[in-house]
Coordinates of C-alpha atoms in Angstrom, one line a residue:
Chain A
X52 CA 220.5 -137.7 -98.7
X53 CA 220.1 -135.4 -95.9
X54 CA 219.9 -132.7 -98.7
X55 CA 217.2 -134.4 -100.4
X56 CA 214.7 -134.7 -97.4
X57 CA 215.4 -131.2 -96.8
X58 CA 214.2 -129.9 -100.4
X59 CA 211.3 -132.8 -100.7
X60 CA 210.3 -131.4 -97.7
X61 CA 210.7 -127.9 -99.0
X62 CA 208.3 -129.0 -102.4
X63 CA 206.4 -130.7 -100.4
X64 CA 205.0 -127.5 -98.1
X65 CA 205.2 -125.4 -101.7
X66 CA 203.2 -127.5 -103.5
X67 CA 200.7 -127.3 -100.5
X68 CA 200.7 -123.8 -100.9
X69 CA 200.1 -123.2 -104.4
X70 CA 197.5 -125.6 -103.7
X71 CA 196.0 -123.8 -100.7
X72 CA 195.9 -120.8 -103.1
X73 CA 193.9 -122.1 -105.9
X74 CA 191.4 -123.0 -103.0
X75 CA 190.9 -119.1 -102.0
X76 CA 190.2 -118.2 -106.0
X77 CA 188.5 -121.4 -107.0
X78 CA 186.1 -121.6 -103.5
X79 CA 182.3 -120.7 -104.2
X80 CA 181.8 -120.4 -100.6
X81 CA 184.0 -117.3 -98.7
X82 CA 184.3 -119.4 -95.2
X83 CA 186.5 -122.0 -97.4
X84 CA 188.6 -119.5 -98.9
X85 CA 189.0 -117.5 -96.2
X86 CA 190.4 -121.6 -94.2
X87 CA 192.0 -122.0 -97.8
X88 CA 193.9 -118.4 -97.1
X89 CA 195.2 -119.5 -93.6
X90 CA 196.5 -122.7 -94.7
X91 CA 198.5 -121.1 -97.1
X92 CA 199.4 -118.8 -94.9
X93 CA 200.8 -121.2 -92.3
X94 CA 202.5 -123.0 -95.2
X95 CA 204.4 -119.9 -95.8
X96 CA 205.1 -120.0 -91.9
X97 CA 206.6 -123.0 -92.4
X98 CA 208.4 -122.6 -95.0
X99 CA 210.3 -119.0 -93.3
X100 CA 210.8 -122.0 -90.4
X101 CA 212.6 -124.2 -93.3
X102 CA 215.0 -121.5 -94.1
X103 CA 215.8 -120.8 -90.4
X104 CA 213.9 -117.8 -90.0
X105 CA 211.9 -118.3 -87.0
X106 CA 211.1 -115.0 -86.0
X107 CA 209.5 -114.3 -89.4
X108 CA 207.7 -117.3 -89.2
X109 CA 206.5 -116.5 -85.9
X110 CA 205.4 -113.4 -86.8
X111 CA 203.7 -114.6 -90.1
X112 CA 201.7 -116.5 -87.8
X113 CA 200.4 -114.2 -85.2
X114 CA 200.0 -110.9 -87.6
X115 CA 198.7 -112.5 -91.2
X116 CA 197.2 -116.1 -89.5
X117 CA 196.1 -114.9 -86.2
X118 CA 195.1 -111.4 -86.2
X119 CA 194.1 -110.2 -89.9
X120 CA 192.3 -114.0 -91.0
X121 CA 189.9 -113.5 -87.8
X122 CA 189.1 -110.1 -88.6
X123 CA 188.4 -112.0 -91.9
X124 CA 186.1 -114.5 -90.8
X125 CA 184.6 -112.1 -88.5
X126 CA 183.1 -110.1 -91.1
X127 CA 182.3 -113.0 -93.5
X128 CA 180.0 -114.1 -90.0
X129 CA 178.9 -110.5 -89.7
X130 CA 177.9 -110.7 -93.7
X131 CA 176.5 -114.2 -93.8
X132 CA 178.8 -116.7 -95.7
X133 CA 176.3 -117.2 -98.7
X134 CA 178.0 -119.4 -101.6
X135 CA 178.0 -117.3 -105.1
X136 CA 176.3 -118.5 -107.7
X137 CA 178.5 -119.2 -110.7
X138 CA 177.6 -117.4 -114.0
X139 CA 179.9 -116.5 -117.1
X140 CA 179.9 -112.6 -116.9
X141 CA 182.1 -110.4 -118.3
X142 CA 184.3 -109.7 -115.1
X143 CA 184.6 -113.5 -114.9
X144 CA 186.4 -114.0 -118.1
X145 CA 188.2 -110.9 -118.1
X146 CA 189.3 -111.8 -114.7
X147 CA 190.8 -115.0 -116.3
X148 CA 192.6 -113.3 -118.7
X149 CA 194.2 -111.1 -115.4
X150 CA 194.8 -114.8 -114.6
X151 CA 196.8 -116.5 -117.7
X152 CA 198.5 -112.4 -118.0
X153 CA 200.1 -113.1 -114.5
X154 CA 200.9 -116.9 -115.0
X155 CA 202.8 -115.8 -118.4
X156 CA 204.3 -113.3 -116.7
X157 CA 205.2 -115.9 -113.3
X158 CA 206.7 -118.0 -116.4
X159 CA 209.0 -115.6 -118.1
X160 CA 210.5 -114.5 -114.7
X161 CA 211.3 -118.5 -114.0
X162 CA 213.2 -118.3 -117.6
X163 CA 214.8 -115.3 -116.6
X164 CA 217.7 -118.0 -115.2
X165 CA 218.8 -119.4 -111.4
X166 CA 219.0 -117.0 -108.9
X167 CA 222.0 -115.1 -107.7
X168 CA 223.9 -116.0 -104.6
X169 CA 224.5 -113.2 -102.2
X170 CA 227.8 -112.1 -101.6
X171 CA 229.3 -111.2 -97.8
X172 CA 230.3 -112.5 -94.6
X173 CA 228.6 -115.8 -94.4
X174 CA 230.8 -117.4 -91.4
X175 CA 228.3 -120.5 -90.3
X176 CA 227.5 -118.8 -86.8
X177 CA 226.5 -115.6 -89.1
X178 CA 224.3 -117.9 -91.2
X179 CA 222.9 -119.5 -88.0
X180 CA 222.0 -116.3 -86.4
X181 CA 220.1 -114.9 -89.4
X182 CA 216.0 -114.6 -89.1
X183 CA 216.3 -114.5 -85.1
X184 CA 214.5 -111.5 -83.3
X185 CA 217.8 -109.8 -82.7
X186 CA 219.1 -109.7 -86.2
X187 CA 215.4 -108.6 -87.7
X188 CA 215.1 -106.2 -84.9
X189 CA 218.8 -104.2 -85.5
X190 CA 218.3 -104.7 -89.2
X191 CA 215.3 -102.3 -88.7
X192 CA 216.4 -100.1 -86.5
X193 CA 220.0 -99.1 -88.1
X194 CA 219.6 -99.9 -92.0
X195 CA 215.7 -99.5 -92.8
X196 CA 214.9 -97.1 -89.8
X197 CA 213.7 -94.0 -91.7
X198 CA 211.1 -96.3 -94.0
X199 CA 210.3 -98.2 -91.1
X200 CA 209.1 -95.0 -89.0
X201 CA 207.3 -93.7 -91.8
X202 CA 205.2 -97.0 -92.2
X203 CA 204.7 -96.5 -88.7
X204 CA 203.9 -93.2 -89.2
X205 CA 201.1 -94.3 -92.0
X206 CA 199.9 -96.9 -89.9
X207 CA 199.0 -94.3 -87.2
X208 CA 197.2 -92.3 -89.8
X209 CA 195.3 -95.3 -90.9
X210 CA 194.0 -96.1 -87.4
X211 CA 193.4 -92.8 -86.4
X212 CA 191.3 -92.5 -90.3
X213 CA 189.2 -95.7 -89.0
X214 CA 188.5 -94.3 -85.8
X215 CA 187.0 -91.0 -87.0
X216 CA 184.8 -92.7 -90.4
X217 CA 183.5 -95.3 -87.4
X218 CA 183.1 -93.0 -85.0
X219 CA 180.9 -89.9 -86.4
X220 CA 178.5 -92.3 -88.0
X221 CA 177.3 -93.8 -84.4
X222 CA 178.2 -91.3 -82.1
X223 CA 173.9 -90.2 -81.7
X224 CA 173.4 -93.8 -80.7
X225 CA 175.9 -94.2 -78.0
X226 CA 174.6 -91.1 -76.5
X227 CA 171.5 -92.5 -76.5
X228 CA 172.7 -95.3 -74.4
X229 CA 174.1 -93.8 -71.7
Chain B
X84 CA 217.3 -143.0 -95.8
X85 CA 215.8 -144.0 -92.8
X86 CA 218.6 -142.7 -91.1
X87 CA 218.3 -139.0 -93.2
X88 CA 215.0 -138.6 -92.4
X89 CA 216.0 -138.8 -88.6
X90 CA 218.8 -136.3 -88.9
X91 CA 216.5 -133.9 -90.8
X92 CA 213.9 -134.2 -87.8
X93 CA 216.3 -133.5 -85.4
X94 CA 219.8 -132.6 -86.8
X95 CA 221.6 -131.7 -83.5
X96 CA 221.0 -134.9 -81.4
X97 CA 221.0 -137.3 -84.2
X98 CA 219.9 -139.8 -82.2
X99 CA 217.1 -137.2 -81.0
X100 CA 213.8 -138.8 -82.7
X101 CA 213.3 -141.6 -79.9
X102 CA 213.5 -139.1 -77.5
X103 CA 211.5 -136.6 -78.8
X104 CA 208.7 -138.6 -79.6
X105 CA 208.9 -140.3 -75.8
X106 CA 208.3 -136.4 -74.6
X107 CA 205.5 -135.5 -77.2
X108 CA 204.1 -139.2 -76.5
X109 CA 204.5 -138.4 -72.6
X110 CA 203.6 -134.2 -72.3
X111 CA 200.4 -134.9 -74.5
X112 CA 199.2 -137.8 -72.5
X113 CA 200.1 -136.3 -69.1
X114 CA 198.1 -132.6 -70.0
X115 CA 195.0 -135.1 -71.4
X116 CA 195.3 -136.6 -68.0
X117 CA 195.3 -133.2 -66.1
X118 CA 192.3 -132.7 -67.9
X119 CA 189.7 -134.8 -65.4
X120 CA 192.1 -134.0 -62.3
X121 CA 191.5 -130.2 -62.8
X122 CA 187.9 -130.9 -63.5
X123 CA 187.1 -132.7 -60.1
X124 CA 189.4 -130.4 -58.4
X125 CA 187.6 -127.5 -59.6
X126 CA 183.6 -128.6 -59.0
X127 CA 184.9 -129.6 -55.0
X128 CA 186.9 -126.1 -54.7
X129 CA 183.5 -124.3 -56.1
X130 CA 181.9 -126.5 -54.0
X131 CA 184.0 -125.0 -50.7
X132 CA 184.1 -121.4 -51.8
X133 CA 179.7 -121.4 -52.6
X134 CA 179.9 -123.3 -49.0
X135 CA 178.4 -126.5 -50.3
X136 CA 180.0 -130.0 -50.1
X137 CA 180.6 -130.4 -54.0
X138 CA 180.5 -134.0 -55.8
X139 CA 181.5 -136.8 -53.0
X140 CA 179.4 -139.8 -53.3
X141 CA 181.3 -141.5 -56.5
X142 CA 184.5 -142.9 -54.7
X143 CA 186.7 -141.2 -51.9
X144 CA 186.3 -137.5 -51.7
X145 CA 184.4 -137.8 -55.3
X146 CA 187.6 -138.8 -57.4
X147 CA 185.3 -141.4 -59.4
X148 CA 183.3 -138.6 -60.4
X149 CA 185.7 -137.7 -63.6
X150 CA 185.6 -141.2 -64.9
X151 CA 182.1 -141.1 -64.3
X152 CA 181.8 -137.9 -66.0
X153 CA 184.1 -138.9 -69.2
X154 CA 182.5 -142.6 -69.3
X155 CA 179.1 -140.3 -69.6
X156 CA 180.4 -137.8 -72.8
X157 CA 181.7 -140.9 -74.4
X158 CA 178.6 -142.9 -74.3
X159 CA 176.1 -140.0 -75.0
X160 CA 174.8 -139.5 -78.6
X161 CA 176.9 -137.5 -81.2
X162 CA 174.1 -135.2 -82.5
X163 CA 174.8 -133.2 -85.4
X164 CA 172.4 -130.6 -86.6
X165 CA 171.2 -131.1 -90.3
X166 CA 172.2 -127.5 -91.4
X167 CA 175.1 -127.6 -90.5
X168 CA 178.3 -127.3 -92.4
X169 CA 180.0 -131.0 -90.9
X170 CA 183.2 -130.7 -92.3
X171 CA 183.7 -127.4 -90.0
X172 CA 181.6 -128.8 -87.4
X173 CA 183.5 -131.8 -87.5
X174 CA 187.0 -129.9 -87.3
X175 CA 186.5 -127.3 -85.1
X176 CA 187.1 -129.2 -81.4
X177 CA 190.0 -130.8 -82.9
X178 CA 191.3 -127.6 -83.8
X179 CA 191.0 -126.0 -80.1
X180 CA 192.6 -129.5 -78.7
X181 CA 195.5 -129.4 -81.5
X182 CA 196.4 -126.0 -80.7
X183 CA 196.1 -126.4 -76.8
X184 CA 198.3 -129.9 -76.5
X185 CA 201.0 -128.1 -79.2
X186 CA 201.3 -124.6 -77.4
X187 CA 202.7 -127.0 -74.4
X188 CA 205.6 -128.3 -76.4
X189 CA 208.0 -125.4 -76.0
X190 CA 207.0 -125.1 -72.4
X191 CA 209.8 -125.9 -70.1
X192 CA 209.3 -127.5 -66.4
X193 CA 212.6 -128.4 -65.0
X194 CA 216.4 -128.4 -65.0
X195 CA 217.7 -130.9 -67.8
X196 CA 217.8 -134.3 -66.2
X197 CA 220.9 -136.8 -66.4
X198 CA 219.2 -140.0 -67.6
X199 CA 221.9 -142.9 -68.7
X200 CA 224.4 -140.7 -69.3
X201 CA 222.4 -138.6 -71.9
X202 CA 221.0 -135.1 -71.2
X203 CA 217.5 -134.9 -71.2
X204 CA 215.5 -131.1 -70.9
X205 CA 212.4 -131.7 -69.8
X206 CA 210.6 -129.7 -72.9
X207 CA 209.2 -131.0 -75.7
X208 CA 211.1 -128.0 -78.0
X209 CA 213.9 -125.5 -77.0
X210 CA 213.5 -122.8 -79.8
X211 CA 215.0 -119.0 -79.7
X212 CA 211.4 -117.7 -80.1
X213 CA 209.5 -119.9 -77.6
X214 CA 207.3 -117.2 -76.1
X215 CA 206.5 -116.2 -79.8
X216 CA 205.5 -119.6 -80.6
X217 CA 203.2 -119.8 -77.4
X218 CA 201.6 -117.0 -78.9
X219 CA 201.4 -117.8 -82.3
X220 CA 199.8 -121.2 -81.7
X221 CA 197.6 -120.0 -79.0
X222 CA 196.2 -117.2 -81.6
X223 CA 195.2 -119.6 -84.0
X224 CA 193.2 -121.5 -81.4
X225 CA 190.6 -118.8 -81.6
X226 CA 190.0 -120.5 -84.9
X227 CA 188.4 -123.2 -83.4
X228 CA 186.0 -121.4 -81.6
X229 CA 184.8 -119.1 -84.3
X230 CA 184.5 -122.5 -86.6
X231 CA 182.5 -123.8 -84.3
X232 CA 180.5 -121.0 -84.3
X233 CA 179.8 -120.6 -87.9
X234 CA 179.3 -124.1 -88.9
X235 CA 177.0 -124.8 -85.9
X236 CA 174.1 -122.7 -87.9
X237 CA 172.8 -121.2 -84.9
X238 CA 172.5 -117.6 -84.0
X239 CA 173.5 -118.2 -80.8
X240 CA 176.4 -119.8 -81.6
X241 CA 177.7 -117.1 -84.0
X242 CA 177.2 -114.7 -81.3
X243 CA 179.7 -116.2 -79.3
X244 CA 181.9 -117.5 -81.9
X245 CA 182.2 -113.7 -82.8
X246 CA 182.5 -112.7 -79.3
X247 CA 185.4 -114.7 -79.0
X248 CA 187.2 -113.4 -81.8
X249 CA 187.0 -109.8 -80.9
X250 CA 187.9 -110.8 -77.3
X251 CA 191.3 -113.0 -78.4
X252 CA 192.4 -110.2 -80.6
X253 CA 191.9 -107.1 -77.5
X254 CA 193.7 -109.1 -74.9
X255 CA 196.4 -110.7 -77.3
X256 CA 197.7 -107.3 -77.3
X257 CA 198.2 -106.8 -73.5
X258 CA 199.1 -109.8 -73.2
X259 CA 202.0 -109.5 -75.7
X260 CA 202.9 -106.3 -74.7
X261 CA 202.9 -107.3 -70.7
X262 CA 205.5 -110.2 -71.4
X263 CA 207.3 -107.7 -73.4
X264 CA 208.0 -105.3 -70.8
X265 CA 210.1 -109.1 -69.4
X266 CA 211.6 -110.0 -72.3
X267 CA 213.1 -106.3 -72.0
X268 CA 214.4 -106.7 -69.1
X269 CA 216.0 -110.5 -70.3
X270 CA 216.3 -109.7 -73.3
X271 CA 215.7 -113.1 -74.2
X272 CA 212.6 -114.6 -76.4
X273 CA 213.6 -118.1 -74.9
X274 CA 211.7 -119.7 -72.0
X275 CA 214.6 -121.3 -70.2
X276 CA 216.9 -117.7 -70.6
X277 CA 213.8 -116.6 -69.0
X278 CA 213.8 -118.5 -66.0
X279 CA 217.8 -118.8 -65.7
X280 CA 217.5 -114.6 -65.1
X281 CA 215.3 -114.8 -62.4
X282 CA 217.8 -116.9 -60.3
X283 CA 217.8 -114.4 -57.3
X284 CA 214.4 -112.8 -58.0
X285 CA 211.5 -113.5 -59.7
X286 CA 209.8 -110.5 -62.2
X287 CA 206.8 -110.7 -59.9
X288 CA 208.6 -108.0 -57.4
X289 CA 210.2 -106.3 -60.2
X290 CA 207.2 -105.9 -62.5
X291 CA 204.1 -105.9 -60.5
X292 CA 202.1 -104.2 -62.7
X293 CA 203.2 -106.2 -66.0
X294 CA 202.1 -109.4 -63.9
X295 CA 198.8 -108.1 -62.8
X296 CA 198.1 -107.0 -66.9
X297 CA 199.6 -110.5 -68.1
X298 CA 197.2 -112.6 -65.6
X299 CA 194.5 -110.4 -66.3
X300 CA 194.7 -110.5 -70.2
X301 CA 195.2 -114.7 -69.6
X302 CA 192.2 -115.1 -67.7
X303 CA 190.8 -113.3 -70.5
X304 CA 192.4 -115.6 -73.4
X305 CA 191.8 -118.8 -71.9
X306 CA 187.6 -117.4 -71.7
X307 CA 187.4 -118.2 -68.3
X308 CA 185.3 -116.4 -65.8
X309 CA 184.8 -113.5 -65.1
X310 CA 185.4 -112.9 -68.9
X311 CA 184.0 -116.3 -70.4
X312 CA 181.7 -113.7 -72.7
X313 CA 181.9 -116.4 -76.0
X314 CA 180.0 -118.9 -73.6
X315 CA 177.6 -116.9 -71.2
X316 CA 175.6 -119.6 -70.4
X317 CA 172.6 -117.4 -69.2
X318 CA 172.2 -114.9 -72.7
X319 CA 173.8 -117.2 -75.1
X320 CA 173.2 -120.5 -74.2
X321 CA 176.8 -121.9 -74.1
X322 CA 177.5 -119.9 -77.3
X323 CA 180.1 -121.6 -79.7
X324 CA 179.7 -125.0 -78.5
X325 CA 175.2 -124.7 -77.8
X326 CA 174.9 -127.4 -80.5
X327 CA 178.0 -130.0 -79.5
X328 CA 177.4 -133.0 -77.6
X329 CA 179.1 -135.9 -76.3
X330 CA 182.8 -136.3 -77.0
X331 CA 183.3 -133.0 -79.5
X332 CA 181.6 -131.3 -76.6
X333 CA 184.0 -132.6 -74.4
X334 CA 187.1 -131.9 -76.3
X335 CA 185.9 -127.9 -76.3
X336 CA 185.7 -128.2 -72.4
X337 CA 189.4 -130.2 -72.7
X338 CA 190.8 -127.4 -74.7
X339 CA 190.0 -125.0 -72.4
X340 CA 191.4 -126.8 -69.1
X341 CA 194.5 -127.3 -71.5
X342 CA 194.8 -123.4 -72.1
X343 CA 194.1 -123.0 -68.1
X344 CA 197.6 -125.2 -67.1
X345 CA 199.2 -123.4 -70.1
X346 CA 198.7 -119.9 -68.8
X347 CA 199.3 -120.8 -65.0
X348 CA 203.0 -122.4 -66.9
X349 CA 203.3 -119.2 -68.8
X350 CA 202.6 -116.9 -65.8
X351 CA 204.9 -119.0 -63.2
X352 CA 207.6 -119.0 -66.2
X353 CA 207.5 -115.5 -66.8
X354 CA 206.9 -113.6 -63.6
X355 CA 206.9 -116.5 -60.7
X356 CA 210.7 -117.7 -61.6
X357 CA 209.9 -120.6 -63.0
X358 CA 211.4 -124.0 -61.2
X359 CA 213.5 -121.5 -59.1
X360 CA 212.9 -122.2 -55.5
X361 CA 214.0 -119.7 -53.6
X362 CA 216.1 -121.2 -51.1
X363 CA 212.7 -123.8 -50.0
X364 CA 214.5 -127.7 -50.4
X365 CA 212.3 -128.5 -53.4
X366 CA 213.0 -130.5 -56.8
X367 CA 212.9 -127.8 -59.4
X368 CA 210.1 -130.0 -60.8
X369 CA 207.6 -129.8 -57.7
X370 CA 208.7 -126.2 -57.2
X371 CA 207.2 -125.7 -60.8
X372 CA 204.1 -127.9 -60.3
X373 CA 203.5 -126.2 -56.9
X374 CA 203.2 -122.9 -58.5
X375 CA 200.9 -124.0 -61.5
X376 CA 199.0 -125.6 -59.1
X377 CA 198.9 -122.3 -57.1
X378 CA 198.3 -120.7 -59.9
X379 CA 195.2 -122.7 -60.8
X380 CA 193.6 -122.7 -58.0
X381 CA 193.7 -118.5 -58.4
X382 CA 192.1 -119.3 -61.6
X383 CA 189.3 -121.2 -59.9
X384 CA 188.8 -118.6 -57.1
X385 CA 188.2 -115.7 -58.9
X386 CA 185.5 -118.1 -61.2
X387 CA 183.4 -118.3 -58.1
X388 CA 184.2 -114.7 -57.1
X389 CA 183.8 -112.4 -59.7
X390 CA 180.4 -111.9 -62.0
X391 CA 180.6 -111.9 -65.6
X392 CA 181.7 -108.2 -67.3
X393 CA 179.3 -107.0 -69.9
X394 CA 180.5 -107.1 -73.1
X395 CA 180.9 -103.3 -74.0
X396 CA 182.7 -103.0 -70.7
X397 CA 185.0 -105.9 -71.8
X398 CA 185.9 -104.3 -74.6
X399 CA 186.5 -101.0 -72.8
X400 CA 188.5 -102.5 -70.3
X401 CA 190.6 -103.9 -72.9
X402 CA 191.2 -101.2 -75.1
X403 CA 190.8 -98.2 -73.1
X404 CA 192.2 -99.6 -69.5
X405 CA 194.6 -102.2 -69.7
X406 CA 196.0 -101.6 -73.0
X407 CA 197.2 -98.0 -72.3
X408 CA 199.0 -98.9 -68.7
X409 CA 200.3 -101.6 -70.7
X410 CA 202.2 -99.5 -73.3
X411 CA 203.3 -97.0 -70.5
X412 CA 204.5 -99.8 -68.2
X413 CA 206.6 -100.9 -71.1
X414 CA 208.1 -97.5 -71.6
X415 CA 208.9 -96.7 -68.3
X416 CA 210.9 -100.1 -67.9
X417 CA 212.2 -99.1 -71.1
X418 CA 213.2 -96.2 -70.4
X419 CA 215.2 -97.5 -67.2
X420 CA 216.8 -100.6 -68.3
X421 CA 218.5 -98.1 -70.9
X422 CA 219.2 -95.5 -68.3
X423 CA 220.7 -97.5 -66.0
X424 CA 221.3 -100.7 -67.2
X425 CA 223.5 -99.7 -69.9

C-alpha cells in the first residue's frame, strides 16, 4: 500500500507537470506561460524531492524557479505582456508538425522497453545518502571535474560577452550623468 | 489505507502526522500572531527614536492599537481596479504570506523537548538542506511582489514590482555566499548541525565580516529600510501594493513582518549561536527569542536611522561592494579551514 501512495503521488505531481507544460505552449498571454513555466518547474522540484534528491531539488528551485523565471517576468514587464492574436500562419502549422514529430518520437522511446536498473553498491545507507549536497558536490569535483570547469569556464565567457554588448552601447549616457 | 497515507507523510515517526500538523497548526498561528505584536512594537520604538510618544491612547501603553488597526483593514472596502488582471491580483498576497509562514518550517528554536515520553524538536521540518530550503522558498516570494506589480495595471506599481526583482536577485547572492563562508566552516547544510558547532563560540567572533554582509543583504531581502526601494513611498507611491486595500493590503504588510522574524531567526541561527547561551541561566528557548527579539529591534533602529539609498547606488552597492568582499571572505576562510583545519 505504502508503495502505491508513493507512485500515485509520483503520477499525481507528473501529470501536473505535463499539464503545467501545455499551459506555457498553449498560453496566448506570456505572463501565464511564463506562471505556467514555474509551476512546472516546482513540479519537477518536487518530484527530485520524491526520489530523495533534495539538494537537486533545492537547487532546481533557487537557479530555474527563483533566479532565471524572474529574469523572465522581468522582461515580459519591461516588454509589456500583450496577449497574441491567434492566426493560422505558416510557422503555426509547421510548428505543430515540430509538435506531433517530437510526440512520435516521445512514443517510440516509451516502446523502446522498461528501463535498466543500475548496477553497484546499493547498501541502504548508500541509497539514503544519494542526492545530498555532499555526494553532488564530490561527484563533481572527482568524476566530472574537467567538464565541470570548462562550463565554468564558458559561463565566465558568457558574462563577461554580456557585460561588454551592454556596456559599449550606453557607456555616452552614463558619462553624461555623472 | 488511512494508515499508508500516514506513513508516506511521515515514514520515520509513523505516528508523526498528529504531531506534525500540531507544529504547522501552532508555528503558523504563533508567526500570524507576531505579526500585530511587532507592529505596535515597532510604531512606539519609532515613536522613541523620532522623540515622540508614538500610539498610546487605545489601551495601556497603546497595545489596543493592533486590534484596532486589523479590525480597521478587515472592515475597509476590497477595491479592485477594473483593468486589472484579478486572477494575479487576487493571488499575489497570498503568494508573499505562503512563502513567508513556509520558509519558517525548517527553522529550529530550541533543544528537542521530552513531552510524555516522546521526543519532540521544536521545528516544523528537520531536512539535510534546511538553509537551502530557506533560500529556495524565500526566492520564490519575490514572485509575489512582481505579480502584484504586473497585474495591478499601474505604472507605478511595475516600477516597483520590477525594482524588487532586480533587488532579490543582487542580494540573494551575498547573501548565499555570506552563509556559505559558515556552512564552510560546519560543513553542515542543516540548521540544528549549525547551531550544535557553535557550542563554545558563536560565528559572530569568528566571521565578522560574513555577519555584517549576511545582515546587510537580509535587510536588503526582506525590503526593509534603508533599502525598501520596491515601495518608496515618496517616488512610487507604495509601488507593488499602490492599488491593494484592506485585507490583501494587509497580508503584503504581514508578509513582510514574517520575512523580518525570519531573517532575525536566520541571523541568530547562523552567526549568534542559536539557543546557545553562553553560560547566562536561560531556557534555550528564551535565549533564542531574546536574540530575535534583539535582533529586531536592530531592524527597527536602523529603519528610523538610515535614509533610503538611491537606486543606482543600490545596485552598485550590491554588485560592486558587497558582492566582491563577499567572494574574498569566502576564500580566505577557505583557504584556512583547509590549511589548517585539515
Amino acid at each position: 500500500m505504502f508503495e502505491i501512495t508513493y507512485e500515485a503521488v509520483v503520477f499525481i505531481l507528473g501529470i501536473t507537470a505535463v499539464l503545467a507544460a501545455f499551459g506555457v505552449i498553449l498560453c496566448a498571454s506570456p505572463i501565464y506561460c511564463a506562471l505556467y513555466l514555474i509551476g512546472n518547474m516546482i513540479c519537477l522540484a518536487m518530484l527530485y524531492l520524491l526520489y530523495n534528491a533534495e539538494f537537486i531539488a533545492a537547487v532546481q528551485i533557487i537557479v530555474y524557479a527563483g533566479a532565471v523565471m524572474i529574469l523572465f517576468l522581468f522582461i515580459i514587464a519591461l516588454l509589456g505582456g500583450a496577449k497574441e492574436i491567434v492566426e493560422p500562419s505558416v510557422q503555426r502549422s509547421s510548428a505543430f508538425t515540430f509538435v506531433f514529430l517530437l510526440f512520435g518520437e516521445l512514443l517510440l522511446a516509451a516502446g523502446v522497453g522498461p528501463t535498466k536498473s543500475i548496477s553497484g553498491n546499493l547498501e541502504p545507507d548508500v541509497i539514503a545518502a544519494i542526492g545530498s549536497a555532499k555526494v553532488v558536490g564530490v561527484e563533481l569535483f572527482s568524476r566530472h571535474l574537467v567538464p565541470f570547469e570548462l562550463a565554468s569556464i564558458l559561463l565566465l565567457i558568457a558574462t563577461v560577452g554580456i557585460i561588454c554588448l551592454a556596456k559599449f552601447s550606453y557607456l555616452p549616457a552614463r558619462k553624461q550623468s555623472k | 489505507m488511512w494508515d499508508d497515507i500516514l506513513q508516506f507523510i511521515d515514514p520515520v515517526l509513523n505516528a508523526g502526522f498528529i504531531i506534525g500538523t500540531v507544529k504547522a497548526v501552532v508555528i503558523a498561528v504563533g508567526l500570524l500572531g507576531i505579526v500585530p505584536a511587532l507592529v505596535w512594537l515597532e510604531r512606539r520604538l519609532m515613536g522613541r527614536f523620532q522623540v515622540r510618544l508614538g500610539p498610546n491612547r487605545v489601551g495601556p501603553f497603546g497595545f489596543g492599537q493592533p486590534i484596532a488597526d486589523s479590525i480597521k483593514l478587515l472592515f475597509k472596502e476590497s477595491i479592485i481596479q477594473s483593468s486589472a488582471d484579478k486572477f494575479l491580483f487576487h493571488l499575489a498576497p497570498a503568494i508573499v504570506v505562503f512563502t513567508a509562514i513556509v520558509t519558517f518550517a525548517v527553522i529550529p528554536f530550541g533543544e528537542p523537548l521530552n513531552v510524555l515520553g516522546e521526543e519532540i524538536g521544536l521545528w516544523g521540518a528537520n531536512i539535510n538542506s534546511g538553509l537551502l530550503f530557506v533560500f529556495a522558498i524565500s526566492g520564490m516570494g519575490v514572485y509575489g511582489m512582481v505579480l502584484a506589480g504586473l497585474s495591478s495595471n499601474n505604472k507605478y506599481s511595475l516600477m516597483g514590482g520590477l525594482r524588487s526583482s532586480a533587488q532579490m536577485i543582487s542580494y540573494e547572492l551575498t547573501l548565499g555566499l555570506s552563509a556559505l563562508s559558515v556552512i564552510v566552516l560546519t560543513g553542515s547544510l542543516n540548521l540544528i548541525d549549525l547551531v550544535d558547532s557553535q557550542k563554545t563560540i558563536p560565528y559572530i567572533l569568528v566571521q565578522p565580516l560574513a555577519f555584517l554582509l549576511f545582515f546587510i543583504a537580509g535587510v536588503a531581502e526582506t525590503n526593509r529600510a534603508p533599502f525598501d526601494l520596491p515601495e518608496a513611498e515618496q517616488e512610487l507611491v507604495a509601488g507593488f501594493h499602490t492599488e491593494y486595500t484592506g485585507m490583501k493590503f494587509a497580508m503584503f504588510f504581514m508578509g513582510e513582518y514574517v520575512n523580518m522574524v525570519t531573517m532575525s531567526s536566520l541571523v541568530t541561527l547562523l552567526f549568534l549561536g542559536g539557543w546557545n547561551s553562553y553560560g547566562l541561566p536561560l531556557w534555550p528557548i528564551l535565549a533564542f527569542a531574546g536574540k530575535v527579539f534583539f535582533l529586531l529591534c536592530v531592524f527597527i533602529w536602523l529603519r528610523s536611522t538610515f535614509p533610503r539609498l538611491r537606486y543606482d547606488r543600490l545596485m552598485t552597492f550590491g554588485w560592486k561592494f558587497l558582492l566582491p568582499i563577499c567572494v574574498f571572505n569566502l576564500l580566505i576562510t577557505a583557504v584556512i579551514k583547509v590549511l589548517y583545519f585539515q
